[in-house]
Amino acid sequence: SEATSEAPSPAGYDVFAPSGPLGMVVDTIDKGCVVHSLKKTSPMQGLITPGDLIVALDDIDVRNMDAASLTKLMAKKSQQKERKFTLVPADQI
């Protein structure tokens, strides 16, 4: 049914990002935006695995966004004390 496809997958996990630049490069795939790579200086090192699918940012469903739109949204929220990313591991996509 339609209702079940709305909620982020239960296999997902949440990561809280600090304010400021994340050094995270996102890429668009058919399912949404994936983490393409992390800079060595990224505060997300060890928390997020490249290849994982980003399904929500601060509980906003971003699965229909492309990488450019998501990057803009991330930048707009970069002054917040923290941002919550919800991701699905690459092997669960």
JSON list of C-alpha atoms in Angstrom, two decimals:
[
{"chain": "A", "resi": 1, "resn": "SER", "atom": "CA", "xyz": [0.00, 0.00, 0.00]},
{"chain": "A", "resi": 2, "resn": "GLU", "atom": "CA", "xyz": [1.01, 3.64, -0.42]},
{"chain": "A", "resi": 3, "resn": "ALA", "atom": "CA", "xyz": [1.29, 4.30, 3.33]},
{"chain": "A", "resi": 4, "resn": "THR", "atom": "CA", "xyz": [4.14, 1.86, 3.88]},
{"chain": "A", "resi": 5, "resn": "SER", "atom": "CA", "xyz": [6.31, 3.38, 1.14]},
{"chain": "A", "resi": 6, "resn": "GLU", "atom": "CA", "xyz": [6.27, 6.76, 2.92]},
{"chain": "A", "resi": 7, "resn": "ALA", "atom": "CA", "xyz": [8.15, 5.83, 6.09]},
{"chain": "A", "resi": 8, "resn": "PRO", "atom": "CA", "xyz": [11.95, 5.56, 5.90]},
{"chain": "A", "resi": 9, "resn": "SER", "atom": "CA", "xyz": [13.11, 1.96, 5.85]},
{"chain": "A", "resi": 10, "resn": "PRO", "atom": "CA", "xyz": [13.49, 0.35, 9.29]},
{"chain": "A", "resi": 11, "resn": "ALA", "atom": "CA", "xyz": [16.97, -0.73, 8.19]},
{"chain": "A", "resi": 12, "resn": "GLY", "atom": "CA", "xyz": [17.99, 2.93, 8.22]},
{"chain": "A", "resi": 13, "resn": "TYR", "atom": "CA", "xyz": [20.19, 4.60, 10.82]},
{"chain": "A", "resi": 14, "resn": "ASP", "atom": "CA", "xyz": [20.47, 8.16, 12.10]},
{"chain": "A", "resi": 15, "resn": "VAL", "atom": "CA", "xyz": [23.64, 10.21, 12.25]},
{"chain": "A", "resi": 16, "resn": "PHE", "atom": "CA", "xyz": [23.90, 13.63, 13.88]},
{"chain": "A", "resi": 17, "resn": "ALA", "atom": "CA", "xyz": [26.16, 16.05, 12.06]},
{"chain": "A", "resi": 18, "resn": "PRO", "atom": "CA", "xyz": [27.75, 19.13, 13.65]},
{"chain": "A", "resi": 19, "resn": "SER", "atom": "CA", "xyz": [27.31, 22.63, 12.24]},
{"chain": "A", "resi": 20, "resn": "GLY", "atom": "CA", "xyz": [29.61, 23.86, 9.49]},
{"chain": "A", "resi": 21, "resn": "PRO", "atom": "CA", "xyz": [30.92, 22.10, 6.38]},
{"chain": "A", "resi": 22, "resn": "LEU", "atom": "CA", "xyz": [30.64, 18.31, 6.37]},
{"chain": "A", "resi": 23, "resn": "GLY", "atom": "CA", "xyz": [33.11, 17.51, 3.61]},
{"chain": "A", "resi": 24, "resn": "MET", "atom": "CA", "xyz": [30.56, 15.13, 2.16]},
{"chain": "A", "resi": 25, "resn": "VAL", "atom": "CA", "xyz": [30.08, 14.68, -1.59]},
{"chain": "A", "resi": 26, "resn": "VAL", "atom": "CA", "xyz": [26.65, 13.36, -2.63]},
{"chain": "A", "resi": 27, "resn": "ASP", "atom": "CA", "xyz": [25.68, 11.76, -5.90]},
{"chain": "A", "resi": 28, "resn": "THR", "atom": "CA", "xyz": [22.30, 11.11, -7.52]},
{"chain": "A", "resi": 29, "resn": "ILE", "atom": "CA", "xyz": [21.22, 7.53, -8.29]},
{"chain": "A", "resi": 30, "resn": "ASP", "atom": "CA", "xyz": [17.83, 6.15, -9.31]},
{"chain": "A", "resi": 31, "resn": "LYS", "atom": "CA", "xyz": [16.79, 5.65, -5.67]},
{"chain": "A", "resi": 32, "resn": "GLY", "atom": "CA", "xyz": [17.82, 9.14, -4.50]},
{"chain": "A", "resi": 33, "resn": "CYS", "atom": "CA", "xyz": [21.08, 10.59, -3.16]},
{"chain": "A", "resi": 34, "resn": "VAL", "atom": "CA", "xyz": [24.00, 8.52, -2.01]},
{"chain": "A", "resi": 35, "resn": "VAL", "atom": "CA", "xyz": [27.14, 9.50, -0.16]},
{"chain": "A", "resi": 36, "resn": "HIS", "atom": "CA", "xyz": [29.76, 9.54, -2.93]},
{"chain": "A", "resi": 37, "resn": "SER", "atom": "CA", "xyz": [32.78, 10.33, -0.76]},
{"chain": "A", "resi": 38, "resn": "LEU", "atom": "CA", "xyz": [33.98, 11.99, 2.42]},
{"chain": "A", "resi": 39, "resn": "LYS", "atom": "CA", "xyz": [36.95, 14.33, 2.67]},
{"chain": "A", "resi": 40, "resn": "LYS", "atom": "CA", "xyz": [39.69, 13.25, 5.07]},
{"chain": "A", "resi": 41, "resn": "THR", "atom": "CA", "xyz": [38.76, 16.23, 7.28]},
{"chain": "A", "resi": 42, "resn": "SER", "atom": "CA", "xyz": [35.04, 15.38, 7.33]},
{"chain": "A", "resi": 43, "resn": "PRO", "atom": "CA", "xyz": [33.45, 15.14, 10.80]},
{"chain": "A", "resi": 44, "resn": "MET", "atom": "CA", "xyz": [31.33, 12.33, 9.32]},
{"chain": "A", "resi": 45, "resn": "GLN", "atom": "CA", "xyz": [34.35, 10.00, 8.91]},
{"chain": "A", "resi": 46, "resn": "GLY", "atom": "CA", "xyz": [33.56, 6.69, 10.58]},
{"chain": "A", "resi": 47, "resn": "LEU", "atom": "CA", "xyz": [29.87, 7.60, 10.99]},
{"chain": "A", "resi": 48, "resn": "ILE", "atom": "CA", "xyz": [28.73, 7.44, 7.39]},
{"chain": "A", "resi": 49, "resn": "THR", "atom": "CA", "xyz": [29.85, 4.94, 4.76]},
{"chain": "A", "resi": 50, "resn": "PRO", "atom": "CA", "xyz": [30.22, 6.07, 1.14]},
{"chain": "A", "resi": 51, "resn": "GLY", "atom": "CA", "xyz": [27.56, 4.33, -0.95]},
{"chain": "A", "resi": 52, "resn": "ASP", "atom": "CA", "xyz": [24.87, 4.69, 1.73]},
{"chain": "A", "resi": 53, "resn": "LEU", "atom": "CA", "xyz": [21.56, 6.22, 0.65]},
{"chain": "A", "resi": 54, "resn": "ILE", "atom": "CA", "xyz": [20.43, 9.45, 2.33]},
{"chain": "A", "resi": 55, "resn": "VAL", "atom": "CA", "xyz": [16.67, 9.13, 2.91]},
{"chain": "A", "resi": 56, "resn": "ALA", "atom": "CA", "xyz": [16.01, 12.08, 5.23]},
{"chain": "A", "resi": 57, "resn": "LEU", "atom": "CA", "xyz": [17.58, 15.25, 6.61]},
{"chain": "A", "resi": 58, "resn": "ASP", "atom": "CA", "xyz": [16.08, 16.52, 9.88]},
{"chain": "A", "resi": 59, "resn": "ASP", "atom": "CA", "xyz": [13.14, 14.18, 9.23]},
{"chain": "A", "resi": 60, "resn": "ILE", "atom": "CA", "xyz": [12.47, 15.78, 5.81]},
{"chain": "A", "resi": 61, "resn": "ASP", "atom": "CA", "xyz": [12.14, 13.02, 3.21]},
{"chain": "A", "resi": 62, "resn": "VAL", "atom": "CA", "xyz": [14.83, 13.75, 0.61]},
{"chain": "A", "resi": 63, "resn": "ARG", "atom": "CA", "xyz": [14.45, 10.61, -1.50]},
{"chain": "A", "resi": 64, "resn": "ASN", "atom": "CA", "xyz": [12.97, 12.59, -4.40]},
{"chain": "A", "resi": 65, "resn": "MET", "atom": "CA", "xyz": [15.76, 15.19, -4.41]},
{"chain": "A", "resi": 66, "resn": "ASP", "atom": "CA", "xyz": [18.78, 15.20, -6.66]},
{"chain": "A", "resi": 67, "resn": "ALA", "atom": "CA", "xyz": [22.29, 15.76, -5.31]},
{"chain": "A", "resi": 68, "resn": "ALA", "atom": "CA", "xyz": [22.29, 19.50, -6.15]},
{"chain": "A", "resi": 69, "resn": "SER", "atom": "CA", "xyz": [19.05, 20.13, -4.23]},
{"chain": "A", "resi": 70, "resn": "LEU", "atom": "CA", "xyz": [20.18, 18.06, -1.25]},
{"chain": "A", "resi": 71, "resn": "THR", "atom": "CA", "xyz": [23.55, 19.84, -1.15]},
{"chain": "A", "resi": 72, "resn": "LYS", "atom": "CA", "xyz": [21.70, 23.19, -1.12]},
{"chain": "A", "resi": 73, "resn": "LEU", "atom": "CA", "xyz": [19.45, 22.03, 1.72]},
{"chain": "A", "resi": 74, "resn": "MET", "atom": "CA", "xyz": [22.48, 20.79, 3.70]},
{"chain": "A", "resi": 75, "resn": "ALA", "atom": "CA", "xyz": [24.19, 24.16, 3.19]},
{"chain": "A", "resi": 76, "resn": "LYS", "atom": "CA", "xyz": [21.07, 26.05, 4.25]},
{"chain": "A", "resi": 77, "resn": "LYS", "atom": "CA", "xyz": [21.05, 24.09, 7.50]},
{"chain": "A", "resi": 78, "resn": "SER", "atom": "CA", "xyz": [24.82, 24.32, 8.09]},
{"chain": "A", "resi": 79, "resn": "GLN", "atom": "CA", "xyz": [24.46, 26.90, 10.88]},
{"chain": "A", "resi": 80, "resn": "GLN", "atom": "CA", "xyz": [22.23, 24.64, 12.97]},
{"chain": "A", "resi": 81, "resn": "LYS", "atom": "CA", "xyz": [23.86, 23.15, 16.05]},
{"chain": "A", "resi": 82, "resn": "GLU", "atom": "CA", "xyz": [23.23, 19.72, 14.60]},
{"chain": "A", "resi": 83, "resn": "ARG", "atom": "CA", "xyz": [21.58, 18.10, 11.62]},
{"chain": "A", "resi": 84, "resn": "LYS", "atom": "CA", "xyz": [20.07, 14.64, 11.61]},
{"chain": "A", "resi": 85, "resn": "PHE", "atom": "CA", "xyz": [20.74, 12.47, 8.60]},
{"chain": "A", "resi": 86, "resn": "THR", "atom": "CA", "xyz": [18.81, 9.25, 8.11]},
{"chain": "A", "resi": 87, "resn": "LEU", "atom": "CA", "xyz": [20.59, 6.78, 5.87]},
{"chain": "A", "resi": 88, "resn": "VAL", "atom": "CA", "xyz": [20.11, 3.27, 4.55]},
{"chain": "A", "resi": 89, "resn": "PRO", "atom": "CA", "xyz": [23.24, 1.09, 4.18]},
{"chain": "A", "resi": 90, "resn": "ALA", "atom": "CA", "xyz": [24.30, 0.42, 0.60]},
{"chain": "A", "resi": 91, "resn": "ASP", "atom": "CA", "xyz": [23.56, -3.31, 0.93]},
{"chain": "A", "resi": 92, "resn": "GLN", "atom": "CA", "xyz": [19.94, -2.60, 1.94]},
{"chain": "A", "resi": 93, "resn": "ILE", "atom": "CA", "xyz": [19.12, -0.25, -0.97]}
]
